[in-house]
mmCIF file of C-alpha atoms in Angstrom:
data_model
loop_
_atom_site.group_PDB
_atom_site.id
_atom_site.type_symbol
_atom_site.label_atom_id
_atom_site.label_comp_id
_atom_site.label_asym_id
_atom_site.label_seq_id
_atom_site.Cartn_x
_atom_site.Cartn_y
_atom_site.Cartn_z
ATOM 1 C CA UNK A 1 0.000 0.000 0.000
ATOM 2 C CA UNK A 2 2.829 2.423 0.842
ATOM 3 C CA UNK A 3 4.407 1.739 -2.565
ATOM 4 C CA UNK A 4 1.120 2.559 -4.287
ATOM 5 C CA UNK A 5 0.671 5.807 -2.353
ATOM 6 C CA UNK A 6 4.274 6.783 -3.084
ATOM 7 C CA UNK A 7 3.752 6.038 -6.783
ATOM 8 C CA UNK A 8 0.608 8.132 -6.962
ATOM 9 C CA UNK A 9 2.312 10.983 -5.095
ATOM 10 C CA UNK A 10 5.441 10.882 -7.256
ATOM 11 C CA UNK A 11 3.356 10.700 -10.427
ATOM 12 C CA UNK A 12 1.340 13.735 -9.302
ATOM 13 C CA UNK A 13 4.536 15.707 -8.676
ATOM 14 C CA UNK A 14 6.028 14.717 -12.043
ATOM 15 C CA UNK A 15 2.771 15.696 -13.808
ATOM 16 C CA UNK A 16 2.848 19.006 -11.934
ATOM 17 C CA UNK A 17 6.394 19.682 -13.135
ATOM 18 C CA UNK A 18 5.502 18.569 -16.658
ATOM 19 C CA UNK A 19 2.545 20.984 -16.645
ATOM 20 C CA UNK A 20 4.782 23.823 -15.451
ATOM 21 C CA UNK A 21 7.299 23.107 -18.208
ATOM 22 C CA UNK A 22 4.607 22.765 -20.896
ATOM 23 C CA UNK A 23 2.355 25.689 -19.940
ATOM 24 C CA UNK A 24 4.609 27.869 -17.794
ATOM 25 C CA UNK A 25 8.029 27.755 -19.442
ATOM 26 C CA UNK A 26 7.366 26.813 -23.058
ATOM 27 C CA UNK A 27 6.050 29.642 -25.218
ATOM 28 C CA UNK A 28 4.840 27.146 -27.852
ATOM 29 C CA UNK A 29 1.175 26.785 -26.785
ATOM 30 C CA UNK A 30 0.710 30.539 -26.722
ATOM 31 C CA UNK A 31 1.779 30.960 -30.342
ATOM 32 C CA UNK A 32 -1.744 29.803 -31.262
ATOM 33 C CA UNK A 33 -3.464 32.697 -29.493
ATOM 34 C CA UNK A 34 -4.300 36.054 -31.043
ATOM 35 C CA UNK A 35 -3.799 39.374 -29.261
ATOM 36 C CA UNK A 36 -6.113 42.358 -29.215
ATOM 37 C CA UNK A 37 -4.635 45.298 -31.090
ATOM 38 C CA UNK A 38 -5.134 47.573 -28.079
ATOM 39 C CA UNK A 39 -4.787 45.554 -24.863
ATOM 40 C CA UNK A 40 -5.806 48.393 -22.531
ATOM 41 C CA UNK A 41 -8.931 49.241 -24.536
ATOM 42 C CA UNK A 42 -9.848 45.547 -24.742
ATOM 43 C CA UNK A 43 -9.581 45.183 -20.949
ATOM 44 C CA UNK A 44 -11.727 48.282 -20.432
ATOM 45 C CA UNK A 45 -14.345 46.874 -22.845
ATOM 46 C CA UNK A 46 -14.296 43.508 -21.055
ATOM 47 C CA UNK A 47 -14.980 45.236 -17.735
ATOM 48 C CA UNK A 48 -17.768 47.310 -19.301
ATOM 49 C CA UNK A 49 -19.519 44.598 -21.342
ATOM 50 C CA UNK A 50 -18.838 41.588 -19.095
ATOM 51 C CA UNK A 51 -19.248 42.890 -15.545
ATOM 52 C CA UNK A 52 -19.177 39.554 -13.709
ATOM 53 C CA UNK A 53 -16.637 36.751 -13.597
ATOM 54 C CA UNK A 54 -17.929 33.866 -15.690
ATOM 55 C CA UNK A 55 -18.577 32.577 -19.183
ATOM 56 C CA UNK A 56 -20.482 34.601 -21.759
ATOM 57 C CA UNK A 57 -21.905 33.658 -25.130
ATOM 58 C CA UNK A 58 -22.297 36.438 -27.682
ATOM 59 C CA UNK A 59 -24.900 36.496 -29.057
ATOM 60 C CA UNK A 60 -26.718 34.967 -26.117
ATOM 61 C CA UNK A 61 -28.929 31.942 -26.777
ATOM 62 C CA UNK A 62 -31.998 34.204 -26.578
ATOM 63 C CA UNK A 63 -30.622 36.391 -29.402
ATOM 64 C CA UNK A 64 -29.438 33.860 -31.978
ATOM 65 C CA UNK A 65 -30.953 35.932 -34.803
ATOM 66 C CA UNK A 66 -27.903 38.193 -34.317
ATOM 67 C CA UNK A 67 -25.763 35.411 -35.825
ATOM 68 C CA UNK A 68 -26.826 36.786 -39.212
ATOM 69 C CA UNK A 69 -24.482 39.693 -38.480
ATOM 70 C CA UNK A 70 -21.585 37.275 -38.837
ATOM 71 C CA UNK A 71 -19.724 36.990 -35.545
ATOM 72 C CA UNK A 72 -20.038 34.970 -32.402
ATOM 73 C CA UNK A 73 -17.878 34.381 -29.355
ATOM 74 C CA UNK A 74 -17.600 32.529 -26.106
ATOM 75 C CA UNK A 75 -15.770 34.747 -23.634
ATOM 76 C CA UNK A 76 -14.316 33.585 -20.322
ATOM 77 C CA UNK A 77 -13.841 36.438 -17.885
ATOM 78 C CA UNK A 78 -12.053 36.458 -14.529
ATOM 79 C CA UNK A 79 -12.155 39.754 -12.657
ATOM 80 C CA UNK A 80 -10.714 38.102 -9.538
ATOM 81 C CA UNK A 81 -7.087 37.689 -10.601
ATOM 82 C CA UNK A 82 -5.001 36.890 -7.502
ATOM 83 C CA UNK A 83 -2.408 39.445 -6.414
ATOM 84 C CA UNK A 84 0.358 36.869 -6.618
ATOM 85 C CA UNK A 85 1.119 35.057 -9.843
ATOM 86 C CA UNK A 86 1.155 32.117 -9.669
ATOM 87 C CA UNK A 87 -1.539 31.936 -7.034
ATOM 88 C CA UNK A 88 -0.583 29.507 -4.209
ATOM 89 C CA UNK A 89 -4.188 28.300 -3.844
ATOM 90 C CA UNK A 90 -4.386 27.535 -7.568
ATOM 91 C CA UNK A 91 -1.071 25.709 -7.400
ATOM 92 C CA UNK A 92 -2.303 23.601 -4.471
ATOM 93 C CA UNK A 93 -5.520 22.757 -6.325
ATOM 94 C CA UNK A 94 -3.438 21.858 -9.386
ATOM 95 C CA UNK A 95 -1.436 19.385 -7.310
ATOM 96 C CA UNK A 96 -4.644 17.878 -5.888
ATOM 97 C CA UNK A 97 -5.953 17.586 -9.462
ATOM 98 C CA UNK A 98 -2.791 15.703 -10.446
ATOM 99 C CA UNK A 99 -3.149 13.388 -7.437
ATOM 100 C CA UNK A 100 -6.708 12.586 -8.550
ATOM 101 C CA UNK A 101 -5.553 11.983 -12.125
ATOM 102 C CA UNK A 102 -2.762 9.675 -10.936
ATOM 103 C CA UNK A 103 -5.257 7.808 -8.753
ATOM 104 C CA UNK A 104 -7.650 7.330 -11.684
ATOM 105 C CA UNK A 105 -4.856 6.073 -13.936
ATOM 106 C CA UNK A 106 -3.710 3.733 -11.152
ATOM 107 C CA UNK A 107 -7.249 2.310 -10.898
ATOM 108 C CA UNK A 108 -7.257 1.712 -14.670
ATOM 109 C CA UNK A 109 -3.925 -0.091 -14.580
ATOM 110 C CA UNK A 110 -4.183 -2.117 -11.390
ATOM 111 C CA UNK A 111 -5.510 -5.306 -12.972
ATOM 112 C CA UNK A 112 -3.045 -5.328 -15.846
ATOM 113 C CA UNK A 113 0.458 -6.722 -16.128
ATOM 114 C CA UNK A 114 3.548 -5.119 -17.553
ATOM 115 C CA UNK A 115 4.777 -1.797 -18.836
ATOM 116 C CA UNK A 116 3.631 -2.365 -22.421
ATOM 117 C CA UNK A 117 0.050 -3.079 -21.324
ATOM 118 C CA UNK A 118 0.120 -0.087 -19.002
ATOM 119 C CA UNK A 119 1.381 2.184 -21.784
ATOM 120 C CA UNK A 120 -1.285 0.898 -24.190
ATOM 121 C CA UNK A 121 -3.985 1.571 -21.615
ATOM 122 C CA UNK A 122 -2.598 5.032 -20.815
ATOM 123 C CA UNK A 123 -2.451 5.879 -24.521
ATOM 124 C CA UNK A 124 -5.972 4.604 -25.236
ATOM 125 C CA UNK A 125 -7.513 6.387 -22.259
ATOM 126 C CA UNK A 126 -5.596 9.552 -23.154
ATOM 127 C CA UNK A 127 -6.767 9.296 -26.742
ATOM 128 C CA UNK A 128 -10.382 8.767 -25.647
ATOM 129 C CA UNK A 129 -10.187 11.748 -23.292
ATOM 130 C CA UNK A 130 -8.777 14.138 -25.881
ATOM 131 C CA UNK A 131 -11.172 13.023 -28.609
ATOM 132 C CA UNK A 132 -14.193 13.564 -26.362
ATOM 133 C CA UNK A 133 -13.105 16.648 -24.424
ATOM 134 C CA UNK A 134 -10.872 18.568 -26.798
ATOM 135 C CA UNK A 135 -12.940 17.521 -29.817
ATOM 136 C CA UNK A 136 -16.127 18.790 -28.170
ATOM 137 C CA UNK A 137 -14.458 22.083 -27.295
ATOM 138 C CA UNK A 138 -13.429 22.537 -30.925
ATOM 139 C CA UNK A 139 -16.704 21.437 -32.488
ATOM 140 C CA UNK A 140 -19.256 22.948 -30.131
ATOM 141 C CA UNK A 141 -17.598 25.666 -28.041
ATOM 142 C CA UNK A 142 -15.716 27.638 -30.696
ATOM 143 C CA UNK A 143 -12.208 26.827 -29.519
ATOM 144 C CA UNK A 144 -9.862 27.091 -32.496
ATOM 145 C CA UNK A 145 -8.099 23.847 -33.370
ATOM 146 C CA UNK A 146 -4.780 25.720 -33.462
ATOM 147 C CA UNK A 147 -5.196 26.369 -29.710
ATOM 148 C CA UNK A 148 -6.752 23.043 -28.719
ATOM 149 C CA UNK A 149 -4.042 20.979 -30.422
ATOM 150 C CA UNK A 150 -1.709 22.087 -27.622
ATOM 151 C CA UNK A 151 -4.155 20.744 -25.038
ATOM 152 C CA UNK A 152 -4.484 17.520 -27.025
ATOM 153 C CA UNK A 153 -0.724 16.961 -26.942
ATOM 154 C CA UNK A 154 -0.440 17.901 -23.269
ATOM 155 C CA UNK A 155 -3.342 15.780 -22.031
ATOM 156 C CA UNK A 156 -2.416 12.750 -24.122
ATOM 157 C CA UNK A 157 1.168 12.916 -22.834
ATOM 158 C CA UNK A 158 -0.102 13.255 -19.243
ATOM 159 C CA UNK A 159 -1.916 9.923 -19.499
ATOM 160 C CA UNK A 160 1.032 8.155 -21.113
ATOM 161 C CA UNK A 161 3.494 9.647 -18.630
ATOM 162 C CA UNK A 162 1.264 8.717 -15.691
ATOM 163 C CA UNK A 163 0.919 5.154 -16.973
ATOM 164 C CA UNK A 164 4.687 4.814 -17.448
ATOM 165 C CA UNK A 165 5.461 6.101 -13.958
ATOM 166 C CA UNK A 166 2.719 4.187 -12.196
ATOM 167 C CA UNK A 167 3.757 0.991 -13.950
ATOM 168 C CA UNK A 168 6.906 1.036 -11.811
ATOM 169 C CA UNK A 169 4.800 1.133 -8.632
ATOM 170 C CA UNK A 170 2.198 -1.503 -9.401
ATOM 171 C CA UNK A 171 1.978 -4.172 -6.727
ATOM 172 C CA UNK A 172 2.962 -7.691 -7.802
ATOM 173 C CA UNK A 173 -0.074 -9.786 -8.645
ATOM 174 C CA UNK A 174 -1.013 -12.519 -6.232
ATOM 175 C CA UNK A 175 -1.647 -15.854 -7.954
#
């Protein structure tokens, strides 16, 4: 049991570091995002038109006839940016999220034998997750594929990496 807990904990820490390297250090994912021509004016307009933290759909579902004008957007607004970047509470929640992910991957692998089987399972579950989640975001929620492809790569690699690490901590099967 201690070996399993250690494996889940180590996997969570490695995933946390991987996430920091991928999203925090690497500029690559952010090359897919556009910038407003006037950042200060855009922020002022966000505060004026989207007064509350949350998700907005423009046009709203009640005004879909406005689609004939040719534009639509889903806007995610956060007016409660923490004073410190990165926010310690967000970092702690990110680590808890990675612990939960490692636990789920462990539960998927626990009745299987060997690294190759674990990697296959990690890859298949990762593939299923990105097809459903990232595909839905692209098809239904207006996320551009150029942005979501970075999430696809990251999330798929998280599952494979978790499976590879956890494979080393799987308890020996009792016959």
